[in-house]
Short mmCIF file of C-alpha atoms in Angstrom, two decimals:
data_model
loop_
_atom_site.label_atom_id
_atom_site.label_comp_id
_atom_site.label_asym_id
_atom_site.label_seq_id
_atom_site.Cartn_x
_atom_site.Cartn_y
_atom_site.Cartn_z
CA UNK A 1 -30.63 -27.25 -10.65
CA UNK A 2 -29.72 -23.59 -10.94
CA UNK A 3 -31.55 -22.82 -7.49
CA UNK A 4 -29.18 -25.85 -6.04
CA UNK A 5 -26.19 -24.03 -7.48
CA UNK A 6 -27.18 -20.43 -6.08
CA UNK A 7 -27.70 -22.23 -3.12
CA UNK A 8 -24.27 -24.46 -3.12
CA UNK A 9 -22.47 -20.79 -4.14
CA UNK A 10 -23.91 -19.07 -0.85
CA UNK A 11 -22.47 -21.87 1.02
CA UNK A 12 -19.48 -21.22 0.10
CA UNK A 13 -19.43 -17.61 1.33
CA UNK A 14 -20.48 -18.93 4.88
CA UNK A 15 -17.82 -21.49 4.64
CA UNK A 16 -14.25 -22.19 4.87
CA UNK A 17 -13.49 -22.43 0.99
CA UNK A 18 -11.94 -19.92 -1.24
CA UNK A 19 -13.39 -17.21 -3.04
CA UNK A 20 -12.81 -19.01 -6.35
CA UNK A 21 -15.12 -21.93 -4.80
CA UNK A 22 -18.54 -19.40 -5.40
CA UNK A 23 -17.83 -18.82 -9.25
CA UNK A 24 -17.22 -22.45 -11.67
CA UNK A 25 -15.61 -19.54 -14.49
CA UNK A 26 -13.25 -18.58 -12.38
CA UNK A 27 -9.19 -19.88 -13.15
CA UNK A 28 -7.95 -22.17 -10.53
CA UNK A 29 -6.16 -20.18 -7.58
CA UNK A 30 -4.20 -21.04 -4.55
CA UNK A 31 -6.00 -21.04 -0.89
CA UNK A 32 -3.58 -18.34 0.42
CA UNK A 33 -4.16 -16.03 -2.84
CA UNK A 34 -7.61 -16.30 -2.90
CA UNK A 35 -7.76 -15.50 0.99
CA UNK A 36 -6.02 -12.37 0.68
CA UNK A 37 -7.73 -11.66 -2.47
CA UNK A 38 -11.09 -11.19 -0.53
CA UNK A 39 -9.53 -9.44 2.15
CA UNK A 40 -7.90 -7.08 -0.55
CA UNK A 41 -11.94 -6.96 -1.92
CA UNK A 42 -13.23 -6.05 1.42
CA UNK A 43 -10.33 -3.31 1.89
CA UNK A 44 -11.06 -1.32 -1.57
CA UNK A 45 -14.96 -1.87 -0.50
CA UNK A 46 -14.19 0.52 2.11
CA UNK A 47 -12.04 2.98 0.54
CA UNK A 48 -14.74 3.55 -2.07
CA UNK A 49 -16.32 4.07 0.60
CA UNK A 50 -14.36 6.81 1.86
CA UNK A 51 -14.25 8.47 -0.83
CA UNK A 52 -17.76 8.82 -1.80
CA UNK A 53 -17.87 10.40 1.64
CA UNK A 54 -15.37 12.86 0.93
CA UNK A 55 -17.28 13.55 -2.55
CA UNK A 56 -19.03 16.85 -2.69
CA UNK A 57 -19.96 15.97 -6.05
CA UNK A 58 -21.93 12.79 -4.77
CA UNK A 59 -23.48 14.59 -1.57
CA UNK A 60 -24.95 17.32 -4.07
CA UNK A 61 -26.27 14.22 -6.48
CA UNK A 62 -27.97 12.42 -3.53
CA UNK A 63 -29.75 15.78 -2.76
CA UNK A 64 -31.21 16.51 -5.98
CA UNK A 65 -32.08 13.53 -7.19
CA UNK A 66 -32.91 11.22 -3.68
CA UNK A 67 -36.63 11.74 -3.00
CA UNK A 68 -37.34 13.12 0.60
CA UNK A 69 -33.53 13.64 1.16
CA UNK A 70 -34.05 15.53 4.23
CA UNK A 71 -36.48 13.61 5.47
CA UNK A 72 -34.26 10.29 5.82
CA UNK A 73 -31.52 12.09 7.26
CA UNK A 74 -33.56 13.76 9.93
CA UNK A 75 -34.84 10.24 10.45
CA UNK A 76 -31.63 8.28 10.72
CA UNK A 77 -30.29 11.68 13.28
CA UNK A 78 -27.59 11.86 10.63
CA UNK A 79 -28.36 15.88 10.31
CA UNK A 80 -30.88 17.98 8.84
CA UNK A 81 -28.20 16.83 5.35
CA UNK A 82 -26.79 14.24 6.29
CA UNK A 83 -23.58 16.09 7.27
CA UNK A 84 -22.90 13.23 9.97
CA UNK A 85 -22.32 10.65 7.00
CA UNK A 86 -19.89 12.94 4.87
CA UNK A 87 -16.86 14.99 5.14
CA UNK A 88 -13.29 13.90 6.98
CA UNK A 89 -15.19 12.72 10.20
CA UNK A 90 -17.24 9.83 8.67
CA UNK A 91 -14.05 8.98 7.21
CA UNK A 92 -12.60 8.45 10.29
CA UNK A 93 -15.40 6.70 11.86
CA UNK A 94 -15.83 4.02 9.41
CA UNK A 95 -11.69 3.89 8.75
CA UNK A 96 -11.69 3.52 12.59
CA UNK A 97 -14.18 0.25 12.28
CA UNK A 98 -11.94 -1.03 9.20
CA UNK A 99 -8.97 -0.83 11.26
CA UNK A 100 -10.38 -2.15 14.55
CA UNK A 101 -11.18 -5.19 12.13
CA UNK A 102 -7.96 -5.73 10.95
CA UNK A 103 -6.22 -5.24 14.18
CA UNK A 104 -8.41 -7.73 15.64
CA UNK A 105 -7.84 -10.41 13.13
CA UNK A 106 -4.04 -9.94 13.57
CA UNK A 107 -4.07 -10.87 17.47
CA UNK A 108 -6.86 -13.64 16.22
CA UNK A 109 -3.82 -14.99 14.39
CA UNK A 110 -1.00 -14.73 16.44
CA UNK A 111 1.52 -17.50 15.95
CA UNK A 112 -0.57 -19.56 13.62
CA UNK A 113 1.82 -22.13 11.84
CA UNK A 114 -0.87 -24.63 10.28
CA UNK A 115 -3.85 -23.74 8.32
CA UNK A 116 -5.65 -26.61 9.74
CA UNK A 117 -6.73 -25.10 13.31
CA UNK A 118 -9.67 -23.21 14.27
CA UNK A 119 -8.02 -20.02 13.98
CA UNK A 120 -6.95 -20.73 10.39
CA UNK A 121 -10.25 -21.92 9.33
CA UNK A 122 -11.84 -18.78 10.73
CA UNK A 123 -9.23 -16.42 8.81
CA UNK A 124 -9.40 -18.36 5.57
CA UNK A 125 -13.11 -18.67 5.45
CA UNK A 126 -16.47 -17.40 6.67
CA UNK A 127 -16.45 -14.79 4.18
CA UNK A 128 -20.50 -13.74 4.92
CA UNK A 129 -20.11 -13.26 8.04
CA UNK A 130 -16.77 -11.22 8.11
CA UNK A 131 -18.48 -8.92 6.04
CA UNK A 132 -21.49 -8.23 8.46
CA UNK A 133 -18.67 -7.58 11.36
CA UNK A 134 -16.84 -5.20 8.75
CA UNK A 135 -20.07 -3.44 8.32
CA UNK A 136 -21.07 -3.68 12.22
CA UNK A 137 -17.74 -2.28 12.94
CA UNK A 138 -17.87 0.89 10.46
CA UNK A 139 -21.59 1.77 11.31
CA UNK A 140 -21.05 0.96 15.44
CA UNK A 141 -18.09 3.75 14.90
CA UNK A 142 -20.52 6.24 14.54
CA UNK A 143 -21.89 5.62 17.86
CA UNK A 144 -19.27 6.19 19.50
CA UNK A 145 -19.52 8.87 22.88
CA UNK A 146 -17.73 12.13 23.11
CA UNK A 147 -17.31 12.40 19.03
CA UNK A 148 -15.03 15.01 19.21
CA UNK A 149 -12.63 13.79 21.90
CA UNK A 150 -12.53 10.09 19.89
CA UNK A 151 -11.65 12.68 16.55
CA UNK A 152 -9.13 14.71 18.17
CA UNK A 153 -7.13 11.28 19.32
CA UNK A 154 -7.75 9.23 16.67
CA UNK A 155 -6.43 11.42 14.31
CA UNK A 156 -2.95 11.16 16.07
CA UNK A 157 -3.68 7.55 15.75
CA UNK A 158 -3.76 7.43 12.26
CA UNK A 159 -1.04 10.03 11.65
CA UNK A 160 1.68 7.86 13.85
CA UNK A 161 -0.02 4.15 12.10
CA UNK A 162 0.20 6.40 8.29
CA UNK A 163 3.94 7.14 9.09
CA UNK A 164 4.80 3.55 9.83
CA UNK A 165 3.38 2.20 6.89
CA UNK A 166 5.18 4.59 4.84
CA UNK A 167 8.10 3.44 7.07
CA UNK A 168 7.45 -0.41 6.24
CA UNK A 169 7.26 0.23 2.27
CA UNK A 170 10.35 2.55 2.10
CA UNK A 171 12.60 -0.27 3.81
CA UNK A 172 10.86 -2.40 1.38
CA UNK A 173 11.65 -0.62 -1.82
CA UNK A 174 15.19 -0.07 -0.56
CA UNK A 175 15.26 -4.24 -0.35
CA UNK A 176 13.96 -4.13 -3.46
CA UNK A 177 16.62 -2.01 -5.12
CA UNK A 178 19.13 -4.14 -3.29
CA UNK A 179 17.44 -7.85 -4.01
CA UNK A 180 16.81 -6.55 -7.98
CA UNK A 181 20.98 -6.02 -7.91
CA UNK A 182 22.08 -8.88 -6.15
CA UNK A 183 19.57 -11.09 -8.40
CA UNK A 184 20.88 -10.01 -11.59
CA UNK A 185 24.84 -9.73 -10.42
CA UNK A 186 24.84 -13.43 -9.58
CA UNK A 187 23.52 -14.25 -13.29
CA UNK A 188 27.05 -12.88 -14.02
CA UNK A 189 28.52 -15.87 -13.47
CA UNK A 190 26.99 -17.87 -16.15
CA UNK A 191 26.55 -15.00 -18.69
CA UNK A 192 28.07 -11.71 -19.10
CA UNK A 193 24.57 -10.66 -20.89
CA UNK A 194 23.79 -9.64 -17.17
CA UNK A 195 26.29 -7.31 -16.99
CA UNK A 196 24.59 -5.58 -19.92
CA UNK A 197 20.96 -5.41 -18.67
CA UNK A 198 22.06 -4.10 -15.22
CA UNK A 199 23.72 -1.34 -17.28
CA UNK A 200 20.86 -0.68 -19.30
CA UNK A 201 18.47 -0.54 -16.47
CA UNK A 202 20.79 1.57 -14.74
CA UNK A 203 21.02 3.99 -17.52
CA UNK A 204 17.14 4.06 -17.95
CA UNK A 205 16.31 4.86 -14.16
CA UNK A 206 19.00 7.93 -14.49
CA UNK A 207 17.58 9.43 -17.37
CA UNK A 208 14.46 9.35 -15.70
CA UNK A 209 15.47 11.13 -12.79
CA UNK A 210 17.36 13.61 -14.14
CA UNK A 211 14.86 14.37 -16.60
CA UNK A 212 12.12 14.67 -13.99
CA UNK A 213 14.69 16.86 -12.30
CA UNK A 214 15.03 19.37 -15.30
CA UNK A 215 11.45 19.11 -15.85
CA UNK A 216 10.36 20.15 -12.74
CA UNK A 217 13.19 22.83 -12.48
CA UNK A 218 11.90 24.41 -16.09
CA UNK A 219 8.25 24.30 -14.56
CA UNK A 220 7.97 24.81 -10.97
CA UNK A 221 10.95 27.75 -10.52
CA UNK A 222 11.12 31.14 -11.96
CA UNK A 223 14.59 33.54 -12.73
CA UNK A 224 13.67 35.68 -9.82
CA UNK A 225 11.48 34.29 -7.25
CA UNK A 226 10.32 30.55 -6.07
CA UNK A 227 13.64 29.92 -3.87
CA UNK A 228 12.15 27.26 -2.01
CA UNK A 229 11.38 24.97 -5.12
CA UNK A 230 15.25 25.94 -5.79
CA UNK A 231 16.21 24.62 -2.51
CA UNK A 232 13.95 21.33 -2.33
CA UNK A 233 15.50 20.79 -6.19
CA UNK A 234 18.81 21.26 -5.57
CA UNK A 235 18.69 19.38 -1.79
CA UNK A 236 17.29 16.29 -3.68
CA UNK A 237 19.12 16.36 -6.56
CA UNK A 238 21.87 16.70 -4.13
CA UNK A 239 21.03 13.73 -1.80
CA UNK A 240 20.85 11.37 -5.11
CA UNK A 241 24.12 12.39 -6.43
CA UNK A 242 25.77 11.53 -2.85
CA UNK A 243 24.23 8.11 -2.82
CA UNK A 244 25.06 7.60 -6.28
CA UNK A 245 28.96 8.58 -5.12
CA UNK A 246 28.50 6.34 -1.84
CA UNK A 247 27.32 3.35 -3.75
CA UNK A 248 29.85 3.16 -6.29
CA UNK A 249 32.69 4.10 -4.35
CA UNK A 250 35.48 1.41 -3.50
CA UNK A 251 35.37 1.08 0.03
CA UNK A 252 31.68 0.30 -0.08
CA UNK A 253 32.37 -1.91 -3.22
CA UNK A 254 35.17 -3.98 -1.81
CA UNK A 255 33.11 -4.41 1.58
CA UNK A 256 29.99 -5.29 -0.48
CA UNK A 257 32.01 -7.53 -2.29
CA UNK A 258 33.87 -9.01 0.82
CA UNK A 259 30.32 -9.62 2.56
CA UNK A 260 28.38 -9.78 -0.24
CA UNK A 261 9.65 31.36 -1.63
CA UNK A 262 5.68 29.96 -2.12
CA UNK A 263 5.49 26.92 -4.05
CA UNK A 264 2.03 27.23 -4.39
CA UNK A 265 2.89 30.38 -6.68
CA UNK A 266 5.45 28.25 -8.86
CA UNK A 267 2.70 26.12 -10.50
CA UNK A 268 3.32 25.38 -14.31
CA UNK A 269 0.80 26.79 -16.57
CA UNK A 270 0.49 23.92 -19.32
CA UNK A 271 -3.11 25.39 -20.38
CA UNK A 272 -6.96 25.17 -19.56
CA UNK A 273 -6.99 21.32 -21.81
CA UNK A 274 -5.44 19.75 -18.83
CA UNK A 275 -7.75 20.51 -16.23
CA UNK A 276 -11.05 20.52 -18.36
CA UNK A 277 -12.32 17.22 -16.88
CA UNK A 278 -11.92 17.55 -13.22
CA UNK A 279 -13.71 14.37 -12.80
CA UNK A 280 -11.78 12.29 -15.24
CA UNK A 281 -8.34 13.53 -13.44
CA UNK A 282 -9.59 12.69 -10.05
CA UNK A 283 -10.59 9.74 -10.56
CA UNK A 284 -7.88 8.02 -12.48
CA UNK A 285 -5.55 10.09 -9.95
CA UNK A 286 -7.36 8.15 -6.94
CA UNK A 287 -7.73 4.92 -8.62
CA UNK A 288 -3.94 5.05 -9.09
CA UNK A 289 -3.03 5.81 -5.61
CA UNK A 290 -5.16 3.11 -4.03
CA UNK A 291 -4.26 0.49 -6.50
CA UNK A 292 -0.49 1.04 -5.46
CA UNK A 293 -1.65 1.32 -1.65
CA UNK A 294 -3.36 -1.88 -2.54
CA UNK A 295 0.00 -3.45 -4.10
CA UNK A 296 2.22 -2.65 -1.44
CA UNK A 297 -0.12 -4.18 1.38
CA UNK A 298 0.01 -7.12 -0.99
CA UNK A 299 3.42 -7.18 -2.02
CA UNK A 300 4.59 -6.48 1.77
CA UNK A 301 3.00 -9.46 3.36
CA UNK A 302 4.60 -12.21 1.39
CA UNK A 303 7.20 -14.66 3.34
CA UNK A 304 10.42 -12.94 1.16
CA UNK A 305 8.94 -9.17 2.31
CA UNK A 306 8.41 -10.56 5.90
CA UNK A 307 11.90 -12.20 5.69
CA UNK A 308 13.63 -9.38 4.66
CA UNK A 309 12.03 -6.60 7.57
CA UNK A 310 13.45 -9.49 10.04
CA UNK A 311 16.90 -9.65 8.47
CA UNK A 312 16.79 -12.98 7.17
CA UNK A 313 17.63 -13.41 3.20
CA UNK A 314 18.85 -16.23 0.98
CA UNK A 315 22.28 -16.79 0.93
CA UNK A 316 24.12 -15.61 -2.08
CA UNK A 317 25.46 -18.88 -3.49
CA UNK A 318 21.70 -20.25 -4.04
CA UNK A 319 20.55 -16.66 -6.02
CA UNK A 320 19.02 -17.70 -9.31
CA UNK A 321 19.06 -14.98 -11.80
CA UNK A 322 16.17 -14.01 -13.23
CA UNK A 323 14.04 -11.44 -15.16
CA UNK A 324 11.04 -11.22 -13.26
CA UNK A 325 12.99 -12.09 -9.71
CA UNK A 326 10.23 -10.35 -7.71
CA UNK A 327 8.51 -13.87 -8.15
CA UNK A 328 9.71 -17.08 -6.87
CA UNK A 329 10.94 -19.61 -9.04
CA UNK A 330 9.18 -21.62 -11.60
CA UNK A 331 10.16 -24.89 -9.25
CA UNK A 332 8.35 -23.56 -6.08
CA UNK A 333 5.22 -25.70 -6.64
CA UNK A 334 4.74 -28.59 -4.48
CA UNK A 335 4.53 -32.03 -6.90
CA UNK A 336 1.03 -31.88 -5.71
CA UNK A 337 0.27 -29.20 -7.50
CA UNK A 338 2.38 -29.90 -10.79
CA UNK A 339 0.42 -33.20 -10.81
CA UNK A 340 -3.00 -32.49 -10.14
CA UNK A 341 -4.78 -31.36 -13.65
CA UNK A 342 -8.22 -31.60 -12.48
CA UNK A 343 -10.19 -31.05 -9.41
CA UNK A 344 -11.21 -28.09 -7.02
CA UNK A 345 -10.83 -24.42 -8.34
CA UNK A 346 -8.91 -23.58 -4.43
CA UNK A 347 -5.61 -25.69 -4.39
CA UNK A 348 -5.15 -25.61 -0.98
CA UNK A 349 -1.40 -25.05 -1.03
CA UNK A 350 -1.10 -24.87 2.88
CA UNK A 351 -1.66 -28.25 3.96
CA UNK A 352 2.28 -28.50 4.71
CA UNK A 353 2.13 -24.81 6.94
CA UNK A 354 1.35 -21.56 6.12
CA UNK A 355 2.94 -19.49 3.45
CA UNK A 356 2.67 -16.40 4.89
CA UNK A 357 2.30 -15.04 8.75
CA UNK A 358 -1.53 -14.38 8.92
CA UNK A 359 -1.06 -11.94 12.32
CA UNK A 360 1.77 -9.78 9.75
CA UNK A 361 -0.79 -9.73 7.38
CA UNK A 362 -3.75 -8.15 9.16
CA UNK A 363 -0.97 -5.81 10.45
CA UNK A 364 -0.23 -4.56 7.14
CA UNK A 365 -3.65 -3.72 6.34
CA UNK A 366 -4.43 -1.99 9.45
CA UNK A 367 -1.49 0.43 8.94
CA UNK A 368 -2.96 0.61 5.49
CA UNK A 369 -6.42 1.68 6.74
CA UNK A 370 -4.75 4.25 9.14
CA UNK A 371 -2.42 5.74 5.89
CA UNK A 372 -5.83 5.55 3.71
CA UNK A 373 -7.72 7.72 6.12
CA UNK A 374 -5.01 10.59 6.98
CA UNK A 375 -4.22 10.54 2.74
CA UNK A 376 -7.74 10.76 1.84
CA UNK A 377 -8.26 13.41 4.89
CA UNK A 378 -5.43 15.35 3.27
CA UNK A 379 -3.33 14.33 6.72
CA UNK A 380 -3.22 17.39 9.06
CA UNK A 381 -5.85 19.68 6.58
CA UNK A 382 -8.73 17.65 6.98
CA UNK A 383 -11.09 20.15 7.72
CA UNK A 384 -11.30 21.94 3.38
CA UNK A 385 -10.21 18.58 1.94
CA UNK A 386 -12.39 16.68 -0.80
CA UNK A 387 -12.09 14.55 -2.67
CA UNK A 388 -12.83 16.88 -6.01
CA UNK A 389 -9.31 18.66 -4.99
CA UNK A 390 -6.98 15.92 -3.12
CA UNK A 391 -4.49 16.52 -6.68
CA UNK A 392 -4.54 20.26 -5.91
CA UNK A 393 -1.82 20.18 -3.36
CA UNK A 394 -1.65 20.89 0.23
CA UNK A 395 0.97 21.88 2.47
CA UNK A 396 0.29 18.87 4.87
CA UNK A 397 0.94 16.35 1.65
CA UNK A 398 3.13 18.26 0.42
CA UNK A 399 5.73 18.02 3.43
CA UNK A 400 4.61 14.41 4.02
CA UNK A 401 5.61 13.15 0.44
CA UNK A 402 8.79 15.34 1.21
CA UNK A 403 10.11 13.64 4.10
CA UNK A 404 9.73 10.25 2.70
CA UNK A 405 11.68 11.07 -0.14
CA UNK A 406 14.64 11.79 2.54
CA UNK A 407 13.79 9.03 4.59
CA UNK A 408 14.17 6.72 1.96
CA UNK A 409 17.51 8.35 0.82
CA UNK A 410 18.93 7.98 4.41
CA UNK A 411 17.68 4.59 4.57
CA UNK A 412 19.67 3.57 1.64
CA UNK A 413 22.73 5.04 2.65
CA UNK A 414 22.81 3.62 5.79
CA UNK A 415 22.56 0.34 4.01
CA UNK A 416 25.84 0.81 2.15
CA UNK A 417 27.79 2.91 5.22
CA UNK A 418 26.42 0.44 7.71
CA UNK A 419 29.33 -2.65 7.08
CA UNK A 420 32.47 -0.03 6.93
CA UNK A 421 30.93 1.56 10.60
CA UNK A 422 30.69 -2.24 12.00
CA UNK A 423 33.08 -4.51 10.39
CA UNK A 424 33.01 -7.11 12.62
CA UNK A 425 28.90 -8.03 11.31
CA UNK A 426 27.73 -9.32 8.34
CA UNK A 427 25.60 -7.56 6.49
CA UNK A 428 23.74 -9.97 3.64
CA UNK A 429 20.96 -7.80 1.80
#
């Protein structure tokens, strides 16, 4: 019985079912979660990945303790250490295979509408075999001609596909800021309570800006020296007190209404406790980033994120207020699946259409490999970065985190300036 069960589990993988399908314990999960859950699995698969490759920690591990180290390497013509499989240009070779994946499953599922065609079938199932072409693709990247000419261009590649993912997330979090308002101003209505909470939340989010603005104005700037951590300070500090003014000023409330020197020398000395685990502050530092890379590919390929880069949103009238509004309302369930108690652990929640553009998807995470390989590469310093020092700063990440923080400033003002410079369109966010 339990060799029939292994057996009936590893059909699954080569199969069209769910992930949930290959494990009875599991909670019952919609088709469309479960699909992107294993895409999600495949994605972090490789970014561990990636960073064990950019580990000098691990490479020094595998020498001592690997019997005949040399000897394999030699074998495998991966260098007399192995130098071939470590360092910023394996990361780029098997980041190139996990985007060439990706990017080939989005033009798989162009214009898919139903989950019951081929195409469909193919990107909700066949999980085994996925995996083998995910592997193919990151090991055939190695075997690629002219290494250094592939290199040189595809780290442009993956600088340009980085900077549109940040792109895609800051209009995002803009809609967010704008969505989380609306949401909770049309609960006014009904009770004033709402009026209370947006003030609260309000408040909150302030004090934690200006606090982080003190903070890092007591720590990273000195009485006589660090005048460019004065300037970056007082510029962004600057920028969110003008679209503070902007946003609460009466010609964009009545329209709203009517349409609905070194910095690296300015580091703050908090004491040796801080840093004494190196280990333990990379790694939670690196499991945080990826897990909110992770989130926003997720959170970005829903139907309301896809919606809302297209222009299209719900009309005010039919906004239901509510605390968690991120999520869609407790009545979205089909009776289908407020009915059925029993049954398969997948319910396959997409026999009506698809609930979320397949091709966007696959999109999402390609950009998402390209941003993980430049941000792991330490972007344009990829030849002294590791992993053991990506939270030590560098000029490249520092100036790349910079300009998003002004992109997403001008982004939001241009939301709020955009219906008094065209009047005549409406502007619903």
């Amino acid at each position: 019985m339990s060799a029939q069960c292994c057996a009936g589990q590893l059909a699954c993988c080569c199969g069209t079912a769910g992930c949930s399908l290959c494990c009875g314990c599991c909670p019952r999960i919609r088709q469309s979660r479960s699909t992107r859950f294993m895409y999600a699995l495949y994605f972090i698969l490789v970014v561990l990945l990636c960073c064990i490759m950019m580990s000098k920690t691990v490479a020094n591990e595998m020498k001592e303790h690997i019997p005949f180290y040399e000897d394999i390497c030699k074998g495998i013509k991966a260098g007399d250490t192995c130098e071939k499989l470590v360092g910023y240009s394996a990361v780029y070779r098997v980041c190139f295979g996990l985007a060439c994946f990706f990017f080939v499953f989005c033009l798989l599922t162009l214009k898919i509408s139903s989950s019951k065609g081929c195409r469909a079938h193919i990107h909700n199932g066949f999980w085994f075999f996925k995996l083998l072409l995910l592997a193919a693709m990151c090991s055939g990247a190695f075997f690629i001609p002219d290494q250094e000419t592939f290199l040189n261009a595809w780290r442009y590649v993956g600088a340009v596909g980085g900077f549109i993912f940040i792109g895609i997330q800051l209009i995002l979090l803009v809609e967010f800021a704008h969505k989380w308002n609306k949401n909770w101003t049309a609960g006014t209505a009904s009770n004033k309570l709402w009026y209370a909470a947006l003030a609260l939340v309000t408040l909150i989010m302030y004090s934690i800006a200006t606090g982080g603005l003190i903070l890092m104005a007591v720590f990273y700037t000195q009485k006589d020296g660090c005048l460019e951590n004065k300037i970056l300070l007082g510029l962004n500090g600057g920028l969110c007190l003008l679209i503070s003014v902007v946003a609460i000023s009466p010609w964009v409330q009545n329209l709203l209404d009517e349409h609905g020197k070194n910095v690296t020398i300015c580091v703050p000395d908090f004491g040796q406790d801080l840093y004494r685990d190196e280990n333990l502050v990379t790694g939670l530092g690196t499991t945080l980033l990826f897990v909110c890379i992770l989130y926003s590919c997720l959170t970005s390929t829903t139907r309301s994120s896809s919606d809302a880069l297209q222009g299209r949103y719900a009309a005010p009238e039919l906004e239901v207020a509510r605390c968690c509004f991120c999520f869609g309302p407790d009545g979205e369930d089909t009776e289908e699946q407020r009915t059925v108690k029993e049954g398969p652990r997948v319910i396959y929640d997409e026999k009506k259409g698809t609930v979320y553009s397949y091709s966007y998807f696959h999109f999402v995470f390609f950009l998402a490999s390209l941003y993980v390989m430049m941000t792991v590469t330490s972007w344009f310093n990829y030849e002294s970065a590791n992993i053991e020092t990506f939270f030590s700063g560098s000029w490249s990440i520092f100036w790349v985190k910079m300009a998003s923080c002004w992109m997403c400033v001008l982004l939001y003002l241009a939301t709020l300036v955009a219906p008094l410079c065209c009047p005549s369109r409406q502007f619903s966010v």
